[in-house]
Structures are given as C-alpha cells and as structure tokens.
Amino acid sequence: MDSCIFCKIISKESQAEILIETDGFVVFKDIYPSAPVHYLAVSKKHISSVKEISTADEALLGGLILTAKLAAEKLSLSGYKLVFNVGKEGGQMVDHLHLHILGGWAKNKPNTVNV
Ligand code: 5GP
Ligand code: ZN
C-alpha cells in the first residue's frame, strides 16, 4: 500500500529503529512511546485491521504473537502487555495490522497503561 506508513517502514522507504526482521514480520520502536519500552510488531502483508482478518490469516496471527514474544525476550522484558487497537473507536490510528509491545515499568508493580 503506497500511502501506508508501516508499509513504507517495511520497505525501508521510511526510517524506523528495527529490532527484528523475519520473512513475514518486522518489529520496530514506536516513535511516540506510551511506555518506557514500546515496540510495534507488524506483518509484512498489509492487512488494515483485526476487523479484516479471516481464518486464512490464522498462521500469520500466530506468527505475529510469536514474533512479539521473541522481541520481548530480546528486550529482556520480564512482564509486558500485547495490545491490538481495533478501529477508530478502539484507538487505532494506523490502518496496518500491528501489535503493541509495552513494558519496562518498575518490577512487580501492576500497571494500567492505555495505548
Ligand atoms: P495505533 O494507535 O494505530 O494502535 O498505533 C499506532 C502507533 O504507531 C502509535 O503508537 C504511534 O506512536 C506509532 N507511529 C505512528 N507513526 C509512526 C512512524 O512513522 N514511525 C513509528 N516508528 N511509529 C509510528
Ligand atoms: Zn501497510
């Protein structure tokens, strides 16, 4: 998708601090972090939202979560949140499927951050 900022990051047309890149996924740092550690795991395939997924995307979704887990391990996060914002009312601003990886808070303290 030409106009999609995350597609541009995936194609390296736009810059981002990339942590992980695999055949199907990229994990990069969020430009406006909502937590001490905030990364985004995205599929290379442009899917606009969780609203658009189908059973054909089951493997892709599993891969996305596994990639986020790998990123959290790489970042040494002992606990973290994985968040999908879905649709405008759900707080989604970028229409390319992404999983927020949020962490880095004080150890053993529960928190209630919103993305
Ligand atoms: P959403 O609100 O759609 O769930 O989350 C989109 C996220 O993408 C936001 O946390 C926002 O800070 C991040 N973001 C938006 N534009 C860019 C960008 O150009 N580069 C990076 N690295 N993150 C971005
Ligand atoms: Zn896209």
CSV table of N, CA and C and ligand atoms in Angstrom, one decimal:
chain,number,residue,atom,x,y,z
A,1,MET,N,0.9,-1.2,0.0
A,1,MET,CA,0.0,0.0,0.0
A,1,MET,C,0.9,1.2,0.0
A,2,ASP,N,0.8,2.0,-1.1
A,2,ASP,CA,1.7,3.2,-1.3
A,2,ASP,C,1.6,4.2,-0.1
A,3,SER,N,0.4,4.4,0.4
A,3,SER,CA,0.2,5.5,1.3
A,3,SER,C,0.4,5.1,2.8
A,4,CYS,N,0.7,3.8,3.0
A,4,CYS,CA,0.7,3.3,4.4
A,4,CYS,C,2.1,3.5,5.0
A,5,ILE,N,2.1,4.2,6.1
A,5,ILE,CA,3.4,4.5,6.8
A,5,ILE,C,4.1,3.2,7.2
A,6,PHE,N,3.4,2.2,7.7
A,6,PHE,CA,4.0,0.9,8.1
A,6,PHE,C,4.6,0.2,6.9
A,7,CYS,N,3.9,0.2,5.8
A,7,CYS,CA,4.4,-0.5,4.6
A,7,CYS,C,5.7,0.2,4.2
A,8,LYS,N,5.7,1.6,4.3
A,8,LYS,CA,6.9,2.3,4.0
A,8,LYS,C,8.1,1.9,4.9
A,9,ILE,N,7.8,1.7,6.2
A,9,ILE,CA,8.9,1.3,7.1
A,9,ILE,C,9.3,-0.1,6.7
A,10,ILE,N,8.4,-1.0,6.4
A,10,ILE,CA,8.7,-2.4,6.0
A,10,ILE,C,9.6,-2.4,4.7
A,11,SER,N,9.3,-1.5,3.8
A,11,SER,CA,10.1,-1.4,2.5
A,11,SER,C,11.3,-0.6,2.6
A,12,LYS,N,11.6,0.0,3.9
A,12,LYS,CA,12.7,0.9,4.2
A,12,LYS,C,12.7,2.2,3.5
A,13,GLU,N,11.5,2.5,2.9
A,13,GLU,CA,11.3,3.8,2.3
A,13,GLU,C,11.3,4.9,3.4
A,14,SER,N,10.8,4.5,4.6
A,14,SER,CA,10.8,5.4,5.8
A,14,SER,C,11.6,4.7,6.8
A,15,GLN,N,12.2,5.5,7.7
A,15,GLN,CA,13.2,5.0,8.7
A,15,GLN,C,12.4,4.6,10.0
A,16,ALA,N,13.0,3.6,10.6
A,16,ALA,CA,12.5,3.2,12.0
A,16,ALA,C,13.6,2.4,12.6
A,17,GLU,N,13.5,2.4,13.9
A,17,GLU,CA,14.5,1.6,14.7
A,17,GLU,C,14.1,0.2,14.7
A,18,ILE,N,14.6,-0.6,13.8
A,18,ILE,CA,14.1,-2.0,13.7
A,18,ILE,C,14.9,-2.9,14.6
A,19,LEU,N,14.1,-3.7,15.4
A,19,LEU,CA,14.6,-4.7,16.4
A,19,LEU,C,14.7,-6.1,15.8
A,20,ILE,N,13.7,-6.5,15.0
A,20,ILE,CA,13.6,-7.8,14.5
A,20,ILE,C,13.1,-7.7,13.0
A,21,GLU,N,13.6,-8.5,12.1
A,21,GLU,CA,13.0,-8.6,10.8
A,21,GLU,C,13.1,-10.1,10.4
A,22,THR,N,12.0,-10.6,10.0
A,22,THR,CA,11.9,-12.0,9.5
A,22,THR,C,11.2,-12.0,8.2
A,23,ASP,N,11.0,-13.2,7.6
A,23,ASP,CA,10.3,-13.2,6.3
A,23,ASP,C,9.0,-12.5,6.3
A,24,GLY,N,8.3,-12.7,7.4
A,24,GLY,CA,6.9,-12.3,7.5
A,24,GLY,C,6.6,-11.0,8.3
A,25,PHE,N,7.6,-10.7,9.2
A,25,PHE,CA,7.3,-9.7,10.2
A,25,PHE,C,8.4,-8.7,10.5
A,26,VAL,N,8.1,-7.5,11.0
A,26,VAL,CA,9.1,-6.6,11.4
A,26,VAL,C,8.7,-6.1,12.8
A,27,VAL,N,9.6,-5.9,13.7
A,27,VAL,CA,9.4,-5.2,15.0
A,27,VAL,C,10.2,-4.0,15.0
A,28,PHE,N,9.6,-2.8,15.3
A,28,PHE,CA,10.3,-1.6,15.4
A,28,PHE,C,9.8,-0.7,16.5
A,29,LYS,N,10.6,0.2,16.9
A,29,LYS,CA,10.3,1.1,18.1
A,29,LYS,C,9.2,2.1,17.7
A,30,ASP,N,8.3,2.2,18.6
A,30,ASP,CA,7.2,3.2,18.4
A,30,ASP,C,7.8,4.6,18.6
A,31,ILE,N,7.4,5.5,17.6
A,31,ILE,CA,8.0,6.8,17.6
A,31,ILE,C,7.5,7.7,18.7
A,32,TYR,N,6.3,7.5,19.2
A,32,TYR,CA,5.7,8.2,20.4
A,32,TYR,C,5.4,7.2,21.5
A,33,PRO,N,6.4,6.8,22.2
A,33,PRO,CA,6.2,5.7,23.2
A,33,PRO,C,5.2,6.0,24.3
A,34,SER,N,4.3,5.1,24.6
A,34,SER,CA,3.3,5.2,25.6
A,34,SER,C,3.8,4.4,26.9
A,35,ALA,N,5.0,3.9,26.9
A,35,ALA,CA,5.5,3.1,28.0
A,35,ALA,C,7.0,3.2,27.9
A,36,PRO,N,7.7,2.9,29.0
A,36,PRO,CA,9.2,3.0,29.0
A,36,PRO,C,9.8,2.2,27.8
A,37,VAL,N,9.2,1.1,27.5
A,37,VAL,CA,9.6,0.3,26.3
A,37,VAL,C,8.4,0.1,25.5
A,38,HIS,N,8.4,0.5,24.2
A,38,HIS,CA,7.2,0.4,23.4
A,38,HIS,C,7.7,0.1,21.9
A,39,TYR,N,7.3,-1.1,21.5
A,39,TYR,CA,7.7,-1.5,20.1
A,39,TYR,C,6.4,-1.9,19.4
A,40,LEU,N,6.4,-2.0,18.1
A,40,LEU,CA,5.3,-2.5,17.3
A,40,LEU,C,5.7,-3.7,16.5
A,41,ALA,N,4.9,-4.8,16.6
A,41,ALA,CA,5.2,-5.9,15.7
A,41,ALA,C,4.1,-5.8,14.6
A,42,VAL,N,4.6,-5.9,13.4
A,42,VAL,CA,3.7,-5.7,12.2
A,42,VAL,C,4.0,-6.9,11.2
A,43,SER,N,2.9,-7.2,10.5
A,43,SER,CA,3.0,-8.2,9.5
A,43,SER,C,3.5,-7.5,8.2
A,44,LYS,N,4.3,-8.2,7.4
A,44,LYS,CA,4.8,-7.5,6.2
A,44,LYS,C,3.6,-7.4,5.2
A,45,LYS,N,2.7,-8.4,5.3
A,45,LYS,CA,1.5,-8.3,4.5
A,45,LYS,C,0.6,-7.2,5.0
A,46,HIS,N,0.1,-6.3,4.1
A,46,HIS,CA,-0.8,-5.2,4.5
A,46,HIS,C,-2.2,-5.8,4.8
A,47,ILE,N,-2.5,-5.8,6.0
A,47,ILE,CA,-3.9,-6.1,6.4
A,47,ILE,C,-4.3,-4.9,7.3
A,48,SER,N,-5.4,-4.2,7.0
A,48,SER,CA,-5.7,-2.9,7.7
A,48,SER,C,-6.0,-3.1,9.2
A,49,SER,N,-6.6,-4.2,9.6
A,49,SER,CA,-7.0,-4.2,11.0
A,49,SER,C,-7.4,-5.6,11.4
A,50,VAL,N,-7.6,-5.9,12.7
A,50,VAL,CA,-8.1,-7.1,13.1
A,50,VAL,C,-9.5,-7.4,12.5
A,51,LYS,N,-10.2,-6.3,12.2
A,51,LYS,CA,-11.5,-6.4,11.6
A,51,LYS,C,-11.5,-7.1,10.3
A,52,GLU,N,-10.3,-7.0,9.6
A,52,GLU,CA,-10.2,-7.6,8.2
A,52,GLU,C,-9.7,-9.0,8.2
A,53,ILE,N,-9.3,-9.6,9.4
A,53,ILE,CA,-8.7,-10.9,9.3
A,53,ILE,C,-9.7,-12.0,9.1
A,54,SER,N,-9.2,-13.1,8.6
A,54,SER,CA,-10.1,-14.2,8.3
A,54,SER,C,-9.4,-15.5,8.8
A,55,THR,N,-10.0,-16.6,8.7
A,55,THR,CA,-9.4,-17.9,9.1
A,55,THR,C,-8.1,-18.1,8.3
A,56,ALA,N,-8.0,-17.6,7.1
A,56,ALA,CA,-6.8,-17.8,6.2
A,56,ALA,C,-5.6,-17.1,6.9
A,57,ASP,N,-5.8,-16.2,7.8
A,57,ASP,CA,-4.7,-15.4,8.5
A,57,ASP,C,-4.3,-16.1,9.8
A,58,GLU,N,-4.9,-17.2,10.1
A,58,GLU,CA,-4.6,-17.8,11.5
A,58,GLU,C,-3.1,-18.0,11.7
A,59,ALA,N,-2.3,-18.5,10.7
A,59,ALA,CA,-0.9,-18.7,10.9
A,59,ALA,C,-0.2,-17.4,11.0
A,60,LEU,N,-0.6,-16.4,10.2
A,60,LEU,CA,0.0,-15.1,10.3
A,60,LEU,C,-0.1,-14.5,11.7
A,61,LEU,N,-1.3,-14.7,12.3
A,61,LEU,CA,-1.6,-14.1,13.6
A,61,LEU,C,-0.7,-14.8,14.7
A,62,GLY,N,-0.6,-16.1,14.5
A,62,GLY,CA,0.2,-16.9,15.5
A,62,GLY,C,1.7,-16.4,15.3
A,63,GLY,N,2.1,-16.2,14.1
A,63,GLY,CA,3.5,-15.7,13.9
A,63,GLY,C,3.7,-14.4,14.4
A,64,LEU,N,2.7,-13.5,14.4
A,64,LEU,CA,2.8,-12.2,14.9
A,64,LEU,C,3.0,-12.2,16.4
A,65,ILE,N,2.3,-13.0,17.1
A,65,ILE,CA,2.4,-13.1,18.6
A,65,ILE,C,3.7,-13.8,18.9
A,66,LEU,N,4.2,-14.8,18.2
A,66,LEU,CA,5.5,-15.4,18.5
A,66,LEU,C,6.6,-14.4,18.3
A,67,THR,N,6.5,-13.6,17.2
A,67,THR,CA,7.5,-12.5,16.9
A,67,THR,C,7.5,-11.5,18.1
A,68,ALA,N,6.3,-11.1,18.6
A,68,ALA,CA,6.3,-10.2,19.7
A,68,ALA,C,6.9,-10.8,20.9
A,69,LYS,N,6.7,-12.1,21.2
A,69,LYS,CA,7.3,-12.8,22.3
A,69,LYS,C,8.8,-12.8,22.2
A,70,LEU,N,9.3,-13.0,21.0
A,70,LEU,CA,10.8,-13.0,20.7
A,70,LEU,C,11.3,-11.6,21.0
A,71,ALA,N,10.6,-10.6,20.5
A,71,ALA,CA,11.0,-9.2,20.8
A,71,ALA,C,11.1,-8.9,22.3
A,72,ALA,N,10.1,-9.3,23.0
A,72,ALA,CA,10.1,-9.1,24.5
A,72,ALA,C,11.3,-9.8,25.1
A,73,GLU,N,11.6,-11.0,24.7
A,73,GLU,CA,12.8,-11.7,25.2
A,73,GLU,C,14.1,-10.9,24.9
A,74,LYS,N,14.1,-10.5,23.6
A,74,LYS,CA,15.3,-9.7,23.2
A,74,LYS,C,15.5,-8.4,24.0
A,75,LEU,N,14.4,-7.9,24.4
A,75,LEU,CA,14.4,-6.6,25.2
A,75,LEU,C,14.5,-6.9,26.7
A,76,SER,N,14.6,-8.2,27.1
A,76,SER,CA,14.7,-8.6,28.5
A,76,SER,C,13.5,-8.1,29.3
A,77,LEU,N,12.3,-8.1,28.7
A,77,LEU,CA,11.1,-7.7,29.5
A,77,LEU,C,10.6,-9.0,30.3
A,78,SER,N,10.5,-8.8,31.6
A,78,SER,CA,10.0,-10.0,32.4
A,78,SER,C,8.5,-10.0,32.4
A,79,GLY,N,7.9,-8.9,32.1
A,79,GLY,CA,6.4,-8.8,32.0
A,79,GLY,C,6.1,-7.7,31.0
A,80,TYR,N,5.0,-7.9,30.3
A,80,TYR,CA,4.7,-6.9,29.3
A,80,TYR,C,3.2,-7.0,28.9
A,81,LYS,N,2.8,-6.0,28.1
A,81,LYS,CA,1.4,-6.0,27.5
A,81,LYS,C,1.5,-6.2,26.0
A,82,LEU,N,0.6,-7.0,25.4
A,82,LEU,CA,0.5,-7.0,24.0
A,82,LEU,C,-0.9,-6.5,23.7
A,83,VAL,N,-1.0,-5.4,22.9
A,83,VAL,CA,-2.3,-4.8,22.7
A,83,VAL,C,-2.6,-4.6,21.2
A,84,PHE,N,-3.8,-4.9,20.8
A,84,PHE,CA,-4.3,-4.6,19.5
A,84,PHE,C,-5.3,-3.5,19.7
A,85,ASN,N,-5.2,-2.3,19.0
A,85,ASN,CA,-6.3,-1.3,19.0
A,85,ASN,C,-7.0,-1.7,17.7
A,86,VAL,N,-8.3,-1.7,17.8
A,86,VAL,CA,-9.1,-2.1,16.6
A,86,VAL,C,-10.1,-1.1,16.2
A,87,GLY,N,-9.9,-0.5,15.1
A,87,GLY,CA,-10.9,0.6,14.6
A,87,GLY,C,-10.7,1.9,15.3
A,88,LYS,N,-11.2,2.9,14.7
A,88,LYS,CA,-11.0,4.3,15.3
A,88,LYS,C,-11.5,4.4,16.7
A,89,GLU,N,-12.7,3.8,17.0
A,89,GLU,CA,-13.3,3.9,18.3
A,89,GLU,C,-12.4,3.1,19.3
A,90,GLY,N,-11.6,2.1,18.8
A,90,GLY,CA,-10.7,1.3,19.6
A,90,GLY,C,-9.3,1.9,19.7
A,91,GLY,N,-9.2,3.1,19.2
A,91,GLY,CA,-7.9,3.9,19.3
A,91,GLY,C,-6.9,3.6,18.2
A,92,GLN,N,-7.3,2.9,17.1
A,92,GLN,CA,-6.4,2.6,16.1
A,92,GLN,C,-6.2,3.8,15.1
A,93,MET,N,-5.0,4.2,15.0
A,93,MET,CA,-4.7,5.4,14.1
A,93,MET,C,-4.0,5.0,12.8
A,94,VAL,N,-3.3,3.9,12.9
A,94,VAL,CA,-2.6,3.5,11.7
A,94,VAL,C,-3.3,2.2,11.2
A,95,ASP,N,-3.7,2.3,9.9
A,95,ASP,CA,-4.5,1.2,9.4
A,95,ASP,C,-3.7,0.1,8.7
A,96,HIS,N,-2.7,-0.5,9.5
A,96,HIS,CA,-1.9,-1.6,9.1
A,96,HIS,C,-1.8,-2.4,10.4
A,97,LEU,N,-2.2,-3.7,10.3
A,97,LEU,CA,-2.2,-4.6,11.5
A,97,LEU,C,-0.9,-4.5,12.3
A,98,HIS,N,-1.1,-4.2,13.6
A,98,HIS,CA,0.1,-4.1,14.4
A,98,HIS,C,-0.2,-4.5,15.9
A,99,LEU,N,0.8,-5.1,16.5
A,99,LEU,CA,0.6,-5.5,17.9
A,99,LEU,C,1.6,-4.6,18.7
A,100,HIS,N,1.0,-3.9,19.7
A,100,HIS,CA,1.9,-3.1,20.6
A,100,HIS,C,2.5,-4.0,21.6
A,101,ILE,N,3.8,-3.8,21.8
A,101,ILE,CA,4.6,-4.5,22.9
A,101,ILE,C,5.0,-3.4,23.9
A,102,LEU,N,4.4,-3.5,25.1
A,102,LEU,CA,4.6,-2.4,26.1
A,102,LEU,C,5.2,-3.0,27.3
A,103,GLY,N,6.2,-2.3,27.9
A,103,GLY,CA,6.8,-2.8,29.1
A,103,GLY,C,7.8,-1.8,29.7
A,104,GLY,N,8.6,-2.4,30.6
A,104,GLY,CA,9.7,-1.6,31.1
A,104,GLY,C,9.3,-0.8,32.4
A,105,TRP,N,8.2,-1.1,33.0
A,105,TRP,CA,7.8,-0.5,34.2
A,105,TRP,C,8.5,-1.1,35.4
A,106,ALA,N,8.4,-0.5,36.5
A,106,ALA,CA,9.0,-1.0,37.7
A,106,ALA,C,8.6,-2.4,38.0
A,107,LYS,N,9.6,-3.2,38.4
A,107,LYS,CA,9.4,-4.6,38.6
A,107,LYS,C,8.3,-4.9,39.7
A,108,ASN,N,7.5,-5.9,39.4
A,108,ASN,CA,6.5,-6.4,40.4
A,108,ASN,C,5.4,-5.4,40.7
A,109,LYS,N,5.3,-4.3,39.9
A,109,LYS,CA,4.2,-3.4,40.1
A,109,LYS,C,3.2,-3.5,39.0
A,110,PRO,N,2.0,-3.9,39.3
A,110,PRO,CA,1.0,-3.9,38.2
A,110,PRO,C,0.7,-2.5,37.7
A,111,ASN,N,0.3,-2.4,36.4
A,111,ASN,CA,0.0,-1.0,35.9
A,111,ASN,C,-1.2,-1.1,35.0
A,112,THR,N,-1.7,0.1,34.6
A,112,THR,CA,-2.9,0.2,33.9
A,112,THR,C,-2.8,1.1,32.7
A,113,VAL,N,-1.7,1.1,32.0
A,113,VAL,CA,-1.4,2.0,30.9
A,113,VAL,C,-2.4,1.7,29.8
A,114,ASN,N,-2.8,2.8,29.1
A,114,ASN,CA,-3.6,2.7,27.9
A,114,ASN,C,-2.8,3.2,26.7
A,115,VAL,N,-2.9,2.5,25.6
A,115,VAL,CA,-2.2,2.9,24.4
A,115,VAL,C,-3.0,3.8,23.5
B,1,5GP,P1,-2.5,2.7,16.9
B,1,5GP,O1,-3.0,3.9,17.6
B,1,5GP,O2,-2.9,2.7,15.4
B,1,5GP,O3,-2.8,1.4,17.6
B,1,5GP,O4,-0.9,2.8,17.0
B,1,5GP,C1,-0.1,3.3,16.0
B,1,5GP,C2,1.2,3.6,16.7
B,1,5GP,O5,2.2,3.9,15.7
B,1,5GP,C3,1.3,4.7,17.7
B,1,5GP,O6,1.7,4.3,18.9
B,1,5GP,C4,2.2,5.7,17.1
B,1,5GP,O7,3.0,6.3,18.0
B,1,5GP,C5,3.1,4.8,16.1
B,1,5GP,N1,3.5,5.5,14.9
B,1,5GP,C6,2.8,6.3,14.1
B,1,5GP,N2,3.5,6.8,13.1
B,1,5GP,C7,4.8,6.2,13.2
B,1,5GP,C8,6.0,6.3,12.5
B,1,5GP,O8,6.1,6.9,11.5
B,1,5GP,N3,7.1,5.6,13.0
B,1,5GP,C9,7.0,4.8,14.1
B,1,5GP,N4,8.1,4.2,14.5
B,1,5GP,N5,5.9,4.7,14.8
B,1,5GP,C10,4.8,5.4,14.4
B,2,ZN,ZN,0.6,-1.1,5.3
